[in-house]
Coordinates of C-alpha atoms in Angstrom, one line a residue:
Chain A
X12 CA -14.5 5.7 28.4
X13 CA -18.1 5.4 29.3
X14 CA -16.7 2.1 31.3
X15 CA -14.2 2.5 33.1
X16 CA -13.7 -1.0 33.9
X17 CA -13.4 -2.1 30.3
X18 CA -10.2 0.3 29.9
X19 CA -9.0 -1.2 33.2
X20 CA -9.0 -4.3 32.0
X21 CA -7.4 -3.5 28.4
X22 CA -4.8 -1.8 30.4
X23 CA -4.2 -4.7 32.9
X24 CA -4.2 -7.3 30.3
X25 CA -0.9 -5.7 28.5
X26 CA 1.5 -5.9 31.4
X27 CA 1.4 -9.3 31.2
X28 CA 2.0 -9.6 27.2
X29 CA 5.2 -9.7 25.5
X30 CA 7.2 -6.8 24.3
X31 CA 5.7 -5.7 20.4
X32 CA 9.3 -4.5 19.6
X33 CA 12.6 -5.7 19.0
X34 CA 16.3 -4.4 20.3
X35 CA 17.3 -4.2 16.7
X36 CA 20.7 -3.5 15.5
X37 CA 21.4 -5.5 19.1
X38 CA 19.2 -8.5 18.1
X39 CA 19.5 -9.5 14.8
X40 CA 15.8 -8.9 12.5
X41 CA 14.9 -12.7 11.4
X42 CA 13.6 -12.1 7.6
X43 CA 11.6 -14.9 6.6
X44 CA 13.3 -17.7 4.2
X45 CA 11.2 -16.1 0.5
X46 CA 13.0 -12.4 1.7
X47 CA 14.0 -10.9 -1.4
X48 CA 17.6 -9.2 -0.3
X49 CA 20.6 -8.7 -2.2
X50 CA 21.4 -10.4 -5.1
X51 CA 24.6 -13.1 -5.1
X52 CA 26.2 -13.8 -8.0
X53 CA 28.2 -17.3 -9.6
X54 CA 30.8 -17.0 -12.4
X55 CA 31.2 -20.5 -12.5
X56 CA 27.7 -21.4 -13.8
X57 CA 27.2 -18.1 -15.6
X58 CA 26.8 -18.2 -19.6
X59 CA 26.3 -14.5 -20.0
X60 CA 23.0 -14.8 -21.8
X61 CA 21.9 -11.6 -20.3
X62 CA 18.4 -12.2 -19.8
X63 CA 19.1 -10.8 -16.2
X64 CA 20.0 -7.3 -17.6
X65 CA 17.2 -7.3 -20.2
X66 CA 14.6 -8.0 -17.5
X67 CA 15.9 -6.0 -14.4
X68 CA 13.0 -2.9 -14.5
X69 CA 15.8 -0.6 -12.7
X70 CA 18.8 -1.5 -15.3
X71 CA 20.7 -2.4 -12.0
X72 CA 22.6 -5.4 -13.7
X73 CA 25.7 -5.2 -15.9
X74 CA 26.8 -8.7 -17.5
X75 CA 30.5 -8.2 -19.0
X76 CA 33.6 -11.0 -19.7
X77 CA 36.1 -11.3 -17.3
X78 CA 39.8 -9.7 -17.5
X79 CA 40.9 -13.3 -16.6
X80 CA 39.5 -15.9 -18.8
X81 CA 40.5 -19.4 -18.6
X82 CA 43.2 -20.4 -21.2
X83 CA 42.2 -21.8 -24.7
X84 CA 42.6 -25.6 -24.9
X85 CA 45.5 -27.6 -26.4
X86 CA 44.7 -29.0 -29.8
X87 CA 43.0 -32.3 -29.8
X88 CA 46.2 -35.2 -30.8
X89 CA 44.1 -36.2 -34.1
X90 CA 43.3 -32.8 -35.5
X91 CA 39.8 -32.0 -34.4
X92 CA 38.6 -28.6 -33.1
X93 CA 39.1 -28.7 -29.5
X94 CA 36.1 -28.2 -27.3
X95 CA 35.8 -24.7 -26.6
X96 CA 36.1 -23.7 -22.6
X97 CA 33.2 -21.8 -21.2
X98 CA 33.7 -18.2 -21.2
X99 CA 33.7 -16.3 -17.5
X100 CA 31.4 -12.9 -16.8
X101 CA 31.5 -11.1 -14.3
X102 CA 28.7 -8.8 -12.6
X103 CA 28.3 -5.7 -11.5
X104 CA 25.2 -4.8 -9.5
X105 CA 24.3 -1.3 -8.7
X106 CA 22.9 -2.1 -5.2
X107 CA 21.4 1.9 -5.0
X108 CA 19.5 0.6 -8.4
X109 CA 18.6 -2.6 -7.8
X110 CA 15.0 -2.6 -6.1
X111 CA 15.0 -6.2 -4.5
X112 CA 11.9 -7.2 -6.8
X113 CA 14.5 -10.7 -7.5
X114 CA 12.9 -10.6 -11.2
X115 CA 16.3 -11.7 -12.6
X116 CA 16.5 -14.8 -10.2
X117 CA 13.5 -15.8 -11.6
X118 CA 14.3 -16.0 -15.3
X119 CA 18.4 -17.0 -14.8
X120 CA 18.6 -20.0 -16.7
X121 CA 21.9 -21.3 -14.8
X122 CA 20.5 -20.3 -11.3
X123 CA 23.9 -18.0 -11.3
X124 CA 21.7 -15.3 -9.4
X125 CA 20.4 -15.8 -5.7
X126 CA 18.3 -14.2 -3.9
X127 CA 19.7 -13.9 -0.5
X128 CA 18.5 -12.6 3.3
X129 CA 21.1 -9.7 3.3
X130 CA 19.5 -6.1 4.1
X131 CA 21.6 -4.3 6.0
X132 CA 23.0 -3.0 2.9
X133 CA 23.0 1.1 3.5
X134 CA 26.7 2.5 3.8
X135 CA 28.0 6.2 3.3
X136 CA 30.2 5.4 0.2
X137 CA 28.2 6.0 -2.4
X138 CA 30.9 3.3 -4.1
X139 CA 30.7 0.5 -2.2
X140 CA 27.2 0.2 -3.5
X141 CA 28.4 -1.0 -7.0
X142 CA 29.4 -4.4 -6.2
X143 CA 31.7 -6.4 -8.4
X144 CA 30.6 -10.0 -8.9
X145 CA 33.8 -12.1 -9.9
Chain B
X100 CA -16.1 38.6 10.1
X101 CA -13.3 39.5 7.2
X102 CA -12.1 36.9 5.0
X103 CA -9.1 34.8 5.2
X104 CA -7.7 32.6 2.8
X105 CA -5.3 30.1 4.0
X106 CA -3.0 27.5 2.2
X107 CA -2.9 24.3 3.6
X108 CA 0.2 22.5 2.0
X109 CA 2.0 21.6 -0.3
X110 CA 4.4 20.4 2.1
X111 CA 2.0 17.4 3.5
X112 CA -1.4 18.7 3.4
X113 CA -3.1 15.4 4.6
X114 CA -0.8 12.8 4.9
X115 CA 2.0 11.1 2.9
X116 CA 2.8 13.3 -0.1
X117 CA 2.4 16.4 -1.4
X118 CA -1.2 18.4 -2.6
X119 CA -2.4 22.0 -1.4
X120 CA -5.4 23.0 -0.2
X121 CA -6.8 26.7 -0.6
X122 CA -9.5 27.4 2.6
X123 CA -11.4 30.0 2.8
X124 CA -12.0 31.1 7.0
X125 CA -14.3 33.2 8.5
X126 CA -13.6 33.2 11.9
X127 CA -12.7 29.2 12.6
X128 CA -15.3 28.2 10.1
X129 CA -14.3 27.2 6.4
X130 CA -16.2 29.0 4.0
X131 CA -14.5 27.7 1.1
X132 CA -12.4 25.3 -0.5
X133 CA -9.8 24.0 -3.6
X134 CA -7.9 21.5 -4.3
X135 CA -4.8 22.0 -6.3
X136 CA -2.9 18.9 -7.4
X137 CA 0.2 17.6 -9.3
X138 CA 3.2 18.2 -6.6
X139 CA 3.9 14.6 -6.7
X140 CA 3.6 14.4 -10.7
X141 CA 6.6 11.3 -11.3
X142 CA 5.4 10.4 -15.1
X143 CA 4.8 7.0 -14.1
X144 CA 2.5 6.4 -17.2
X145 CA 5.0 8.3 -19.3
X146 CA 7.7 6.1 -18.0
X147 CA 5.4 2.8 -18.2
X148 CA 5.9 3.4 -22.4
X149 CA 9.5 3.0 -22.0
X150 CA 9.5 -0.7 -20.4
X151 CA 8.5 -3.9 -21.6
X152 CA 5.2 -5.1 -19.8
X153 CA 6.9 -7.3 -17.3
X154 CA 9.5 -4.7 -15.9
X155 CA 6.0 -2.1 -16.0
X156 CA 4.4 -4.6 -13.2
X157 CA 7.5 -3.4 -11.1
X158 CA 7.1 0.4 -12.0
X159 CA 3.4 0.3 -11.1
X160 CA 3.7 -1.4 -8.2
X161 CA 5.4 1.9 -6.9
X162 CA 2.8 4.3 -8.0
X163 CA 1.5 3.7 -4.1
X164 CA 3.0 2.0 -1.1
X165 CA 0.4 0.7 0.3
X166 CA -2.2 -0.7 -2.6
X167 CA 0.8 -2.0 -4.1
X168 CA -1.0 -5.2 -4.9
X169 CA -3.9 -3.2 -6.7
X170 CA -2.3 -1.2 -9.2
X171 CA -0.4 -4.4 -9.8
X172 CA -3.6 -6.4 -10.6
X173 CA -5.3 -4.2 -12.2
X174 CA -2.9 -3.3 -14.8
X175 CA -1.9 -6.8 -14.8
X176 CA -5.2 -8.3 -15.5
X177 CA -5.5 -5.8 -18.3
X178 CA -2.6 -7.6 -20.6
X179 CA -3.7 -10.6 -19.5
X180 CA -7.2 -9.6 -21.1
X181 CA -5.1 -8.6 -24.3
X182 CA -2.7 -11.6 -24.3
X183 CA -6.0 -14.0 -24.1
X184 CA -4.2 -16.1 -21.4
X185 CA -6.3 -17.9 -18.9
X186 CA -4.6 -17.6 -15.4
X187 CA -4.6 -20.9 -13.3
X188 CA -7.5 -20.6 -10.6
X189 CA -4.9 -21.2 -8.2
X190 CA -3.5 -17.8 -9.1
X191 CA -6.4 -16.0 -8.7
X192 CA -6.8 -17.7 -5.0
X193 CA -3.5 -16.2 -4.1
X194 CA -4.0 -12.8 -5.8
X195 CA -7.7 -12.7 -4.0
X196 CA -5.4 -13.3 -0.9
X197 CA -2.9 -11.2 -0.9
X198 CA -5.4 -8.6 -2.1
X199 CA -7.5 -8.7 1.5
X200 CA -4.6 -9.0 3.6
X201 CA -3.3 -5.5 1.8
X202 CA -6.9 -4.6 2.9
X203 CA -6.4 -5.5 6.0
X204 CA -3.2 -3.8 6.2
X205 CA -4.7 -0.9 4.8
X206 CA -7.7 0.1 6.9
X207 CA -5.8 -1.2 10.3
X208 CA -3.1 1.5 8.9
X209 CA -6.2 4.0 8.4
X210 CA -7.7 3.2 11.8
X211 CA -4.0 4.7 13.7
X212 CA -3.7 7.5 11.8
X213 CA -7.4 8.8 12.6
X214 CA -6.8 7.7 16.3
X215 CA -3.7 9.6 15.7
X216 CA -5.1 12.4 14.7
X217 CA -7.8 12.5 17.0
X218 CA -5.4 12.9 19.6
X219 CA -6.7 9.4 20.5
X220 CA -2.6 8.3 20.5
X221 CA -2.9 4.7 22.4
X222 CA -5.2 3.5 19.4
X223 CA -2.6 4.5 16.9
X224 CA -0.2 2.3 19.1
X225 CA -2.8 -0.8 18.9
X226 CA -3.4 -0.7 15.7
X227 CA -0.1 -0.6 14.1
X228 CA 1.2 -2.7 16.5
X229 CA -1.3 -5.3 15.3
X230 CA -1.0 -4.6 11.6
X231 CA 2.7 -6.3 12.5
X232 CA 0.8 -9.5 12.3
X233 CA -0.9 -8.9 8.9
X234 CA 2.8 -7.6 7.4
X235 CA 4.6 -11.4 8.5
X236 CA 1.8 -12.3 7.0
X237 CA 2.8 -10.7 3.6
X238 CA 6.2 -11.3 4.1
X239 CA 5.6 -15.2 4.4
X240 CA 3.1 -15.1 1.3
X241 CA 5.3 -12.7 -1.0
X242 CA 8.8 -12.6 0.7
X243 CA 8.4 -8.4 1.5
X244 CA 6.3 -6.3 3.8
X245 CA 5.1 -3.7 1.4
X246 CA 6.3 -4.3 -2.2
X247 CA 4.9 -7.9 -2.4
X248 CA 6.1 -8.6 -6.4
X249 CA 3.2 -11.5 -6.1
X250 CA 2.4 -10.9 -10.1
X251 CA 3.6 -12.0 -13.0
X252 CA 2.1 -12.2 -16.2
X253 CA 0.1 -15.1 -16.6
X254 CA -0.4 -15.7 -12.8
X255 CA 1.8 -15.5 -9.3
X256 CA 5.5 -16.0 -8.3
X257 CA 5.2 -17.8 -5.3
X258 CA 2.7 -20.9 -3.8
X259 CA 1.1 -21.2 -0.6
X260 CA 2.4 -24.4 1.2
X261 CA -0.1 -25.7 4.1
X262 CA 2.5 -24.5 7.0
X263 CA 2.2 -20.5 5.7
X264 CA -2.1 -21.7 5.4
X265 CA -1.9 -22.7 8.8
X266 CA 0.3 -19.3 10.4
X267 CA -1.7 -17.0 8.1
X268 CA -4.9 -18.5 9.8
X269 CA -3.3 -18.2 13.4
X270 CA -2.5 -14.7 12.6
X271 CA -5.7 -13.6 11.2
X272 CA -7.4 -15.5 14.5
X273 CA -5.3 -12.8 16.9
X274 CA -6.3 -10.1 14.6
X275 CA -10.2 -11.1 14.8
X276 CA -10.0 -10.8 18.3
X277 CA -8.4 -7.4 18.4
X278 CA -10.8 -5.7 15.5
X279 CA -13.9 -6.6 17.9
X280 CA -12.2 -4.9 20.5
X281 CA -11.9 -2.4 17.8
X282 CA -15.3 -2.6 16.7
X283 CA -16.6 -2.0 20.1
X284 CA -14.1 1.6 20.5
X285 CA -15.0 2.8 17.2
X286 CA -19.3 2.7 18.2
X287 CA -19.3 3.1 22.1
X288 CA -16.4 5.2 23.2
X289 CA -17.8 8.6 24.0
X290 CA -14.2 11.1 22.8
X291 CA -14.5 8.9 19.1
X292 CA -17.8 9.6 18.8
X293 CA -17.3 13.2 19.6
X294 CA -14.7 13.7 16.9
X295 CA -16.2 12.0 14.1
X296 CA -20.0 12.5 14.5
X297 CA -21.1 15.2 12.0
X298 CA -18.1 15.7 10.8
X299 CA -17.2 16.2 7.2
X300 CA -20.9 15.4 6.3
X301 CA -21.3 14.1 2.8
X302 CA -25.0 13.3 1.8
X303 CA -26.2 10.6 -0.1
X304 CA -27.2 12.6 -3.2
X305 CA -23.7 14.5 -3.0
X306 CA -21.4 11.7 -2.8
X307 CA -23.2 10.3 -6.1
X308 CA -22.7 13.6 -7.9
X309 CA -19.1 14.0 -7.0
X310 CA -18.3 10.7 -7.7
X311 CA -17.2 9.2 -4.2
X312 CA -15.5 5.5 -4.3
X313 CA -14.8 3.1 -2.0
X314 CA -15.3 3.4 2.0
X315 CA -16.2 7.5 1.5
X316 CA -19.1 6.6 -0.7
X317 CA -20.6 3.3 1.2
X318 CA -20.5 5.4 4.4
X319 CA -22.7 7.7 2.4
X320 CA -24.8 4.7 2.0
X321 CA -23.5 4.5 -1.8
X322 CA -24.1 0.6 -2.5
X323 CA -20.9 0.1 -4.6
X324 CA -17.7 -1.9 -4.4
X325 CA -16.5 -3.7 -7.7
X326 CA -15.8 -7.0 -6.1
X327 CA -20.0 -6.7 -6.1
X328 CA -20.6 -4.9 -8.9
X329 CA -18.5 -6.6 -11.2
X330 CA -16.7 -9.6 -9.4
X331 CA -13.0 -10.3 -10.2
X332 CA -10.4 -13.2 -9.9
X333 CA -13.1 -15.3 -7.0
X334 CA -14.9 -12.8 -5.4
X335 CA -18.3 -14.3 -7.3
X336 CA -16.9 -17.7 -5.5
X337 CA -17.0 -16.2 -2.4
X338 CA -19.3 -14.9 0.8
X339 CA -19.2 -11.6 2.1
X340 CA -21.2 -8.7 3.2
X341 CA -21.2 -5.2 1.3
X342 CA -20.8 -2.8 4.1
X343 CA -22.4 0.9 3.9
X344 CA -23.6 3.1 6.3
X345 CA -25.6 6.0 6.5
X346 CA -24.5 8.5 8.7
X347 CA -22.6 10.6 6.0
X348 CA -19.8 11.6 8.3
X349 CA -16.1 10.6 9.6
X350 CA -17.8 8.4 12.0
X351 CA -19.6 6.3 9.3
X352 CA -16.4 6.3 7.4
X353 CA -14.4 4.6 11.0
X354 CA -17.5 1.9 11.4
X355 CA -17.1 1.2 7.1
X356 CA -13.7 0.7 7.4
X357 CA -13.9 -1.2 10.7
X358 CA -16.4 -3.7 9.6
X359 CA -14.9 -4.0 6.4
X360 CA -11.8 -5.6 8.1
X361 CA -14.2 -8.0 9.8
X362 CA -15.4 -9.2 6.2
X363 CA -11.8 -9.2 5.0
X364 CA -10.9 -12.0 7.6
X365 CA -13.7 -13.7 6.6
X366 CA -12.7 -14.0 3.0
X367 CA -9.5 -15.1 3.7
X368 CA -10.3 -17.7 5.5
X369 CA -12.2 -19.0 2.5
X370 CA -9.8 -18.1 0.3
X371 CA -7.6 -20.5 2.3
X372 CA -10.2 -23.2 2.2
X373 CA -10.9 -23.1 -1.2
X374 CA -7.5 -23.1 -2.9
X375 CA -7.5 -25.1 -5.7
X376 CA -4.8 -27.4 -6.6
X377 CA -2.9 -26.7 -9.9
X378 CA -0.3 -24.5 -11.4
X379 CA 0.3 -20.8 -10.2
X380 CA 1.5 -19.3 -13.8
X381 CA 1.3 -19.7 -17.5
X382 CA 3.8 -18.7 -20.0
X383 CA 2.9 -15.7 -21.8
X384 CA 4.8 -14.3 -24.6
X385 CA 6.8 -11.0 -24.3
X386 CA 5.0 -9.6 -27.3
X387 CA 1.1 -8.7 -26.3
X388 CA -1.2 -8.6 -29.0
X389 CA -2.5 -4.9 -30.6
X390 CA -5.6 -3.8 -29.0
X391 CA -6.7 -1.9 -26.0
X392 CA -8.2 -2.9 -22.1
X393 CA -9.7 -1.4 -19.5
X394 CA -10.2 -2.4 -16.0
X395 CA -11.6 -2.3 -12.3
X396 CA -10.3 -3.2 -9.4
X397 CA -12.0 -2.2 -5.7
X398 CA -8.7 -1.5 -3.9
X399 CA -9.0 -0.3 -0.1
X400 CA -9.5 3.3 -0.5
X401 CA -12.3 2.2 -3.6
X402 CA -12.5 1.9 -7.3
X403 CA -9.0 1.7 -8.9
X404 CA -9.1 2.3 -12.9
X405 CA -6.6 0.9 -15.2
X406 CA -6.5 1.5 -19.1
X407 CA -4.0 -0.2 -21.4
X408 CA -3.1 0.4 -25.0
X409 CA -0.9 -2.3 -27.1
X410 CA 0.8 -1.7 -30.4
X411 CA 1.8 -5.4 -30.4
X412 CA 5.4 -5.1 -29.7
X413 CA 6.7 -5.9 -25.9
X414 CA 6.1 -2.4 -24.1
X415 CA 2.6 -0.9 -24.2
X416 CA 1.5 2.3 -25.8
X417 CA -0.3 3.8 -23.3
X418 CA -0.9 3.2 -19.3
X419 CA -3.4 5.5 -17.9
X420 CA -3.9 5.0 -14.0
X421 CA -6.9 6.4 -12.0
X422 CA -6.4 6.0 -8.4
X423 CA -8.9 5.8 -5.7
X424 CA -7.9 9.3 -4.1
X425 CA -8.4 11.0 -7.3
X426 CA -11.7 9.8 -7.3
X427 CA -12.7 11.0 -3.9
X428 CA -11.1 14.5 -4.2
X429 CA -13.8 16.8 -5.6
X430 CA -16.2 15.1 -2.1
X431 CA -12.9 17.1 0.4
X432 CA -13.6 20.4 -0.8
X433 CA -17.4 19.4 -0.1
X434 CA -17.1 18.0 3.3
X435 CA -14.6 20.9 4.2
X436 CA -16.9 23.6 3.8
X437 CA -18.8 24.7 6.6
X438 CA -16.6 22.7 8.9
X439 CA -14.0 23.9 11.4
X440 CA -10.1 24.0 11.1
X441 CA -9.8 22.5 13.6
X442 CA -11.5 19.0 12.0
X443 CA -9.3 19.9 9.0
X444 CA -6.4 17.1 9.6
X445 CA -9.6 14.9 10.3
X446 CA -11.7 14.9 7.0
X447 CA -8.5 14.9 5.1
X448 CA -7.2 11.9 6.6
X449 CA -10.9 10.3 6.4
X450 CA -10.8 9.6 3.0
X451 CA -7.4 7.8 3.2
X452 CA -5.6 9.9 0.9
X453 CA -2.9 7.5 -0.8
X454 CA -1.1 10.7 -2.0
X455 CA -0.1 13.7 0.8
X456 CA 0.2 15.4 3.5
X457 CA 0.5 18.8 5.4
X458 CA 3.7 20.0 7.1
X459 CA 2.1 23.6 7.0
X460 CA -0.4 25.7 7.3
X461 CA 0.1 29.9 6.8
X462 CA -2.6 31.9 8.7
X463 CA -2.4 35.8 7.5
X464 CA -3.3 38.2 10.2
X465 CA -4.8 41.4 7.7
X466 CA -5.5 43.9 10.4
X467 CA -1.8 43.1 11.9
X468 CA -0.4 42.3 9.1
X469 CA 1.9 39.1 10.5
X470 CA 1.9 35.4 9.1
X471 CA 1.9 33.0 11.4
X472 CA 3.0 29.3 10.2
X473 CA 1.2 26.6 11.3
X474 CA 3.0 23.1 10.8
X475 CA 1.5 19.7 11.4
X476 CA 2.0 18.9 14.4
X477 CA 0.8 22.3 15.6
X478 CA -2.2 22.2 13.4
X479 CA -3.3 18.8 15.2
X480 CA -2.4 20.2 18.6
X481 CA -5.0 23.2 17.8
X482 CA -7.8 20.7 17.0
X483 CA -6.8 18.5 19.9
X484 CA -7.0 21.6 22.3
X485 CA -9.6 23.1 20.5
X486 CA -12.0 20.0 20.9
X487 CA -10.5 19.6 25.1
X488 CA -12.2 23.3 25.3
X489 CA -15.3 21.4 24.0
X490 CA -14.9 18.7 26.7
X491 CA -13.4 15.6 24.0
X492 CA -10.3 14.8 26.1
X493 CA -8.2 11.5 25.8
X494 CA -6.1 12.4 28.6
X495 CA -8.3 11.4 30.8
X496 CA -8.9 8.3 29.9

């Protein structure tokens, strides 16, 4: 440098600031609150519209009915069609798909998908990646 | 002196994905160049016809990393053009926003890797260590660090609140301080100078041939950036400085880029000042009327083109993308000629290639008849060594 003292004074200035990096996996990464992570899913509210799977750019989303659906209603005492229970879907997201862009949060009309702050989502089973809702 | 025609590349000839260089050498001196594209051909357009126009803003938004929020705009702003929707003016505000922190992003990114290779290693630690505070930025504005997903047809997903105004503002305040220190390496400091003056000289009347965009061109003292020439979303609203310079070289290129960032921090803080209150999205229908659009947008490395075709259904007909780089290929072979291989890694990087880079380089003795491979890292060690022989050392420092 053409002034040394300038450099000097860079240098000097940094041992007192605080360390740019983190210890990370030791300390836990603090993702801010709008992260876009993995995607959660809630049967109960679910009405299998499928507006998730027709948006999703990376066809990550699968919407089908559950094995288990709740049992048909008894007949009404005076005759009438019973009220119809709601049907349950289930979910399976391809997490090695999915690309986090949280496009099918946005347009759920149930709120039954949310965006959550989980990213530590790598794993060696290629399996474990396809996650079953229920 | 013989002949000797080297490769540079596939395999990372500048530095992020894959293009090949041909060089011509006599001796150290390049006597020649070509350019040979399409290793990294991923039929994004092709792809873009297969997917309605909302799941396209997704697809686009990965045809680079790091003007994610460009492409995204650009192509956005096109069926916006051709759905007749009138995005809020809150919307634009944000998009202006996010667009000059990716800016920001960008060039601090820019200014490591030339320090980097330079040899010049403790900028490349500064800056990208302060380029953390303009990624929590994005990541508080848009919820990720590169991929924001800010668009959406008809305007933006997510809102400012005054508490993100107020830590974007403290952020940009640290970084303001840091680019004057910045400012003041990139013009004084003797080693800098040394590497970039003269180097990779394009002239005025060249740059306008060829077609240069964006920081190459204004440090060729081209006058042109879009947000001038043909302002979008706020930019006629707002008050900044067109920055060119006329030393032709990677050093003019450094100060462009540098003072560039400057402006940027200005125009965010009126962006921030001037966000109007309203809505932050229309509805717009799935179905975008026939008919075709074309548009500019001045993304950090320069004039990003977008042209859309719609057949009226929900997917468009045809996407055609025009990136920056493209634009500013045809000035490499130009600067590289009559240069040194040693300032190789330099001019390539000095254009801010969105699209390779070199792991190798394969030097062919004739008269011994032996290849030797040069990789990267090797090929930057023999310009850093090669300019120490010259007296340009950081070690020293």
């Amino acid at each position: 440098m053409q002034k040394p003292a300038r450099a000097l004074f860079e240098v000097l200035g940094h041992l007192f600031k605080k360390k740019a990096t983190s210890n990370y996996p030791f300390e836990k990464a603090v993702v801010d609150a709008r992260f876009r992570g993995r995607i959660a899913f809630e049967s109960d509210t679910c009405i299998g519209c499928k507006m998730c799977v027709r948006v999703c750019p990376a066809k990550a989303i699968e919407i089908i009915l559950s094995a288990e659906q709740p049992p048909a209603p008894a007949p009404a005492a005076d005759g009438t069609a019973p009220v119809p229970v709601k049907k349950k879907f289930d979910c399976i997201m391809s997490l090695d798909r999915c690309i986090y862009c949280s496009q099918c949060v946005d347009v759920c009309p149930k709120k039954s998908l949310i965006s959550t702050q989980d990213f530590e989502l790598a794993h060696t089973d290629r399996k474990t990646l396809k996650r079953h809702y229920k | 002196m013989s002949k000797i025609t080297i490769p540079l590349g596939p395999q990372h000839p500048a530095l992020k994905e894959p293009v090949n260089f041909t060089l011509v050498l006599e001796g150290e001196q390049i006597s020649g160049s070509a350019v040979n594209l399409g290793y990294n051909h991923r039929g994004i357009e092709k792809a873009a016809e297969d997917r309605t126009f909302l799941q396209d803003i997704y697809l686009i938004e990965r045809v680079c990393g790091i003007c994610s929020h460009s492409h995204t705009t650009c192509y956005i702003t096109c069926v916006e053009e051709l759905a007749k929707a009138e995005v809020p003016e809150r919307a634009k505000a944000i998009r202006t926003l996010v667009g000059e922190l990716e800016r920001v992003h960008s060039h601090l990114l820019w200014l490591g890797i030339a320090g980097y290779e330079m040899g010049f290693e403790t900028l490349f630690m500064y800056t990208w260590r302060d380029r953390e505070q303009v990624l929590d930025c994005l990541e508080l504005v848009s919820g990720n660090r590169v991929h924001y997903g800010i668009n959406t047809i008809g305007g933006v997903r997510r809102d400012i609140t005054p508490g993100q105004k107020a830590e974007i503002l403290k952020r940009v305040a640290i970084l303001e301080e840091r680019t004057k220190y910045y400012v003041k390496l990139g013009t004084e400091e003797a080693t800098v100078l040394a590497r970039t003056r003269n180097v990779g000289l394009l002239p005025h009347d060249v740059a306008l041939e060829r077609g240069a965009v964006g920081p190459t061109a204004r440090a060729s003292a081209v006058k042109r950036d879009v947000r001038k020439d043909e302002p979008y979303l706020i930019y006629d609203k707002l008050d900044f400085n067109l920055i060119t310079h006329n030393t032709n070289d990677v050093f003019g290129r450094l100060v462009v880029r540098v003072l560039e960032l400057v402006e940027s921090y200005k125009i965010i803080r009126q962006v921030l000042d001037y966000l109007p209150e309203g809505p932050i999205a229309v509805k717009v229908p799935a179905k975008i009327a026939p008919g075709e659009a074309v548009n500019r947008y001045e993304a950090p490395r320069g004039e990003d083109f977008h042209y859309l075709k719609s057949n009226g259904t929900d997917k468009p007909e045809r996407v055609k993308v025009r990136a920056p780089t493209m634009a500013n290929y045809p000035s490499v072979s130009y600067m590289l000629d009559g240069g040194y291989l040693a300032d190789v890694p330099m001019v390539i990087a000095a254009i801010d290639p969105c699209m390779s880079c070199t792991d190798r380089a394969m030097v062919y003795d004739n008269k011994a008849g032996k290849v030797r491979v040069y990789g990267w890292d090797e090929l930057r060690k023999y310009g850093i060594e090669h300019y120490k022989k010259r007296g340009v050392d950081f070690t020293k420092l």
